[in-house]
Amino acid sequence: MALVMRVIVTVAGFIMAFTFGAVVVIRYGFGGDLFAYEEWLLAISIVGFFAGAVLASSRNLHINADILGIVIKDPKLIWWRGTLVLVIELVVILFLFYACYVSLLDDFAFPRLRATPVLRIPFVSWRIAIMCAFGFMALFTSAYLYVHIRKGLGLPLRSETVKEGTK
């Protein structure tokens, strides 16, 4: 899955960079317009952005502007702080996942799916992608919380017990 997310982020980045360059050349160089690029580029940028967020979540590389991480020196308090941060992060992500689910229910409540005006791209496709991204982020955050708790309790991880058994 991480490979798929990396490919999505890379392709989305190249498409956005190429599109913005093409828009500048076509609009200002030739006085033309790139037909409805805002609509499909919005979809690509949303999927690319959330795929990048999933990658950050899978590697535990979110931006952390927490001063307590610098101030606290006691290992027990550091562990409790880490646990609290991961629990809050998981609760927020699960709430956003639920909000996406409610949004999808609202979209499917209409007889016809709402869509963009020119290309008729259904809004539901972006919301499904965003909900999947929040689902993956919740999965990775749950895994980090599980590992954090096991390490804090001094319990071995399965990967550590497999390595010890093969030595």
Coordinates of C-alpha atoms in Angstrom, one line a residue:
M1 CA 0.0 0.0 0.0
A2 CA 2.9 2.4 0.8
L3 CA 4.2 1.9 -2.8
V4 CA 0.8 2.8 -4.2
M5 CA 0.7 5.9 -2.0
R6 CA 4.2 6.9 -3.2
V7 CA 3.2 6.5 -6.8
I8 CA 0.0 8.5 -6.3
V9 CA 1.9 11.4 -4.6
T10 CA 4.6 11.4 -7.3
V11 CA 2.2 11.3 -10.2
A12 CA -0.1 13.9 -8.6
G13 CA 2.9 16.2 -8.0
F14 CA 4.1 15.9 -11.6
I15 CA 0.6 16.4 -13.0
M16 CA 0.0 19.5 -10.9
A17 CA 3.4 21.0 -11.8
F18 CA 2.9 20.3 -15.5
T19 CA -0.7 21.6 -15.5
F20 CA 0.2 24.9 -13.8
G21 CA 3.1 25.3 -16.2
A22 CA 0.8 24.6 -19.2
V23 CA -1.9 27.0 -17.9
V24 CA 0.7 29.8 -17.7
V25 CA 2.0 29.1 -21.2
I26 CA -1.5 28.6 -22.8
R27 CA -3.2 31.5 -20.9
Y28 CA -0.4 34.1 -21.1
G29 CA 1.6 32.9 -24.0
F30 CA -1.2 32.1 -26.4
G31 CA -4.2 33.9 -24.8
G32 CA -6.1 30.6 -24.6
D33 CA -7.6 28.5 -21.8
L34 CA -7.0 25.0 -20.6
F35 CA -10.6 23.5 -20.6
A36 CA -11.9 22.8 -17.1
Y37 CA -8.5 22.1 -15.7
E38 CA -9.7 23.3 -12.2
E39 CA -12.1 20.4 -11.9
W40 CA -9.9 17.5 -12.7
L41 CA -6.8 19.1 -11.1
L42 CA -8.8 19.5 -7.8
A43 CA -9.5 15.8 -7.8
I44 CA -5.9 15.0 -8.4
S45 CA -4.6 17.4 -5.8
I46 CA -7.0 16.2 -3.1
V47 CA -6.0 12.5 -3.7
G48 CA -2.3 13.5 -3.9
F49 CA -2.5 15.5 -0.7
F50 CA -4.3 12.8 1.3
A51 CA -2.0 10.1 -0.1
G52 CA 0.9 12.2 1.2
A53 CA -0.8 12.4 4.6
V54 CA -1.2 8.6 4.6
L55 CA 2.5 8.3 3.9
A56 CA 3.4 10.7 6.7
S57 CA 1.1 8.7 9.0
S58 CA 2.6 5.4 8.0
R59 CA 6.1 6.7 8.9
N60 CA 5.0 8.7 11.9
L61 CA 6.4 11.9 10.4
H62 CA 3.6 14.3 11.1
I63 CA 4.6 17.8 12.1
N64 CA 4.8 17.9 15.9
A65 CA 5.0 21.4 17.4
D66 CA 4.7 20.2 20.9
I67 CA 6.9 22.1 23.4
L68 CA 6.4 19.4 26.0
G69 CA 8.5 17.0 23.9
I70 CA 11.5 19.3 24.6
V71 CA 10.7 20.2 28.3
I72 CA 9.8 16.8 29.7
K73 CA 12.9 14.7 30.6
D74 CA 11.3 11.9 32.8
P75 CA 10.9 8.7 30.6
K76 CA 7.6 7.8 32.3
L77 CA 6.1 11.2 31.6
I78 CA 7.5 11.1 28.0
W79 CA 5.7 7.8 27.6
W80 CA 2.4 9.1 29.0
R81 CA 2.7 12.3 26.8
G82 CA 3.3 10.1 23.7
T83 CA 0.3 7.9 24.6
L84 CA -1.9 10.9 25.1
V85 CA -0.8 12.5 21.8
L86 CA -1.5 9.2 19.9
V87 CA -4.9 8.8 21.5
I88 CA -5.9 12.3 20.7
E89 CA -4.6 11.9 17.1
L90 CA -6.6 8.7 16.8
V91 CA -9.8 10.2 18.1
V92 CA -9.5 13.2 15.8
I93 CA -8.8 10.9 12.8
L94 CA -11.7 8.6 13.6
F95 CA -14.0 11.6 14.0
L96 CA -13.0 12.9 10.5
F97 CA -13.5 9.4 9.1
Y98 CA -17.0 9.4 10.6
A99 CA -17.6 12.9 9.2
C100 CA -16.6 11.6 5.7
Y101 CA -19.0 8.6 6.2
V102 CA -21.9 11.0 7.0
S103 CA -21.0 13.1 4.1
L104 CA -21.2 10.1 1.8
L105 CA -24.6 9.1 3.2
D106 CA -25.7 12.7 2.4
D107 CA -24.4 12.4 -1.2
F108 CA -26.1 9.1 -1.8
A109 CA -29.4 10.4 -0.4
F110 CA -30.0 12.4 -3.5
P111 CA -31.5 10.8 -6.6
R112 CA -28.7 12.1 -8.7
L113 CA -25.1 12.5 -7.5
R114 CA -23.9 16.1 -7.3
A115 CA -21.1 16.7 -9.8
T116 CA -18.8 19.5 -11.1
P117 CA -20.5 21.8 -13.7
V118 CA -18.4 21.1 -16.8
L119 CA -16.9 17.6 -16.7
R120 CA -19.7 16.2 -14.4
I121 CA -17.1 14.6 -12.0
P122 CA -19.1 13.3 -9.1
F123 CA -18.2 14.9 -5.8
V124 CA -18.6 11.5 -4.1
S125 CA -15.5 10.2 -5.8
W126 CA -13.3 12.7 -3.9
R127 CA -15.1 12.1 -0.7
I128 CA -14.5 8.3 -1.0
A129 CA -10.8 8.9 -1.6
I130 CA -10.6 11.2 1.5
M131 CA -12.5 8.7 3.6
C132 CA -10.1 5.9 2.5
A133 CA -7.2 8.2 3.4
F134 CA -8.5 8.8 6.9
G135 CA -9.1 5.1 7.3
F136 CA -5.5 4.4 6.4
M137 CA -4.3 7.2 8.7
A138 CA -6.4 5.7 11.6
L139 CA -4.9 2.2 10.9
F140 CA -1.3 3.5 11.0
T141 CA -2.0 5.6 14.1
S142 CA -3.6 2.6 15.8
A143 CA -0.5 0.5 15.0
Y144 CA 1.8 3.2 16.4
L145 CA -0.3 3.4 19.5
Y146 CA -0.3 -0.4 20.0
V147 CA 3.5 -0.5 19.6
H148 CA 4.0 2.5 21.9
I149 CA 1.9 0.8 24.6
R150 CA 3.6 -2.5 24.3
K151 CA 7.1 -0.9 24.5
G152 CA 6.0 1.3 27.4
L153 CA 4.8 -1.8 29.3
G154 CA 8.0 -3.6 28.6
L155 CA 6.3 -6.3 26.4
P156 CA 8.2 -7.6 23.4
L157 CA 6.9 -7.0 19.9
R158 CA 6.2 -9.9 17.7
S159 CA 9.0 -8.8 15.3
E160 CA 11.5 -8.7 18.2
T161 CA 10.5 -12.3 19.3
V162 CA 10.9 -13.6 15.8
K163 CA 14.4 -12.1 15.5
E164 CA 15.4 -13.6 18.8
G165 CA 14.1 -17.0 17.8
T166 CA 16.2 -17.1 14.6
K167 CA 19.5 -16.2 16.3

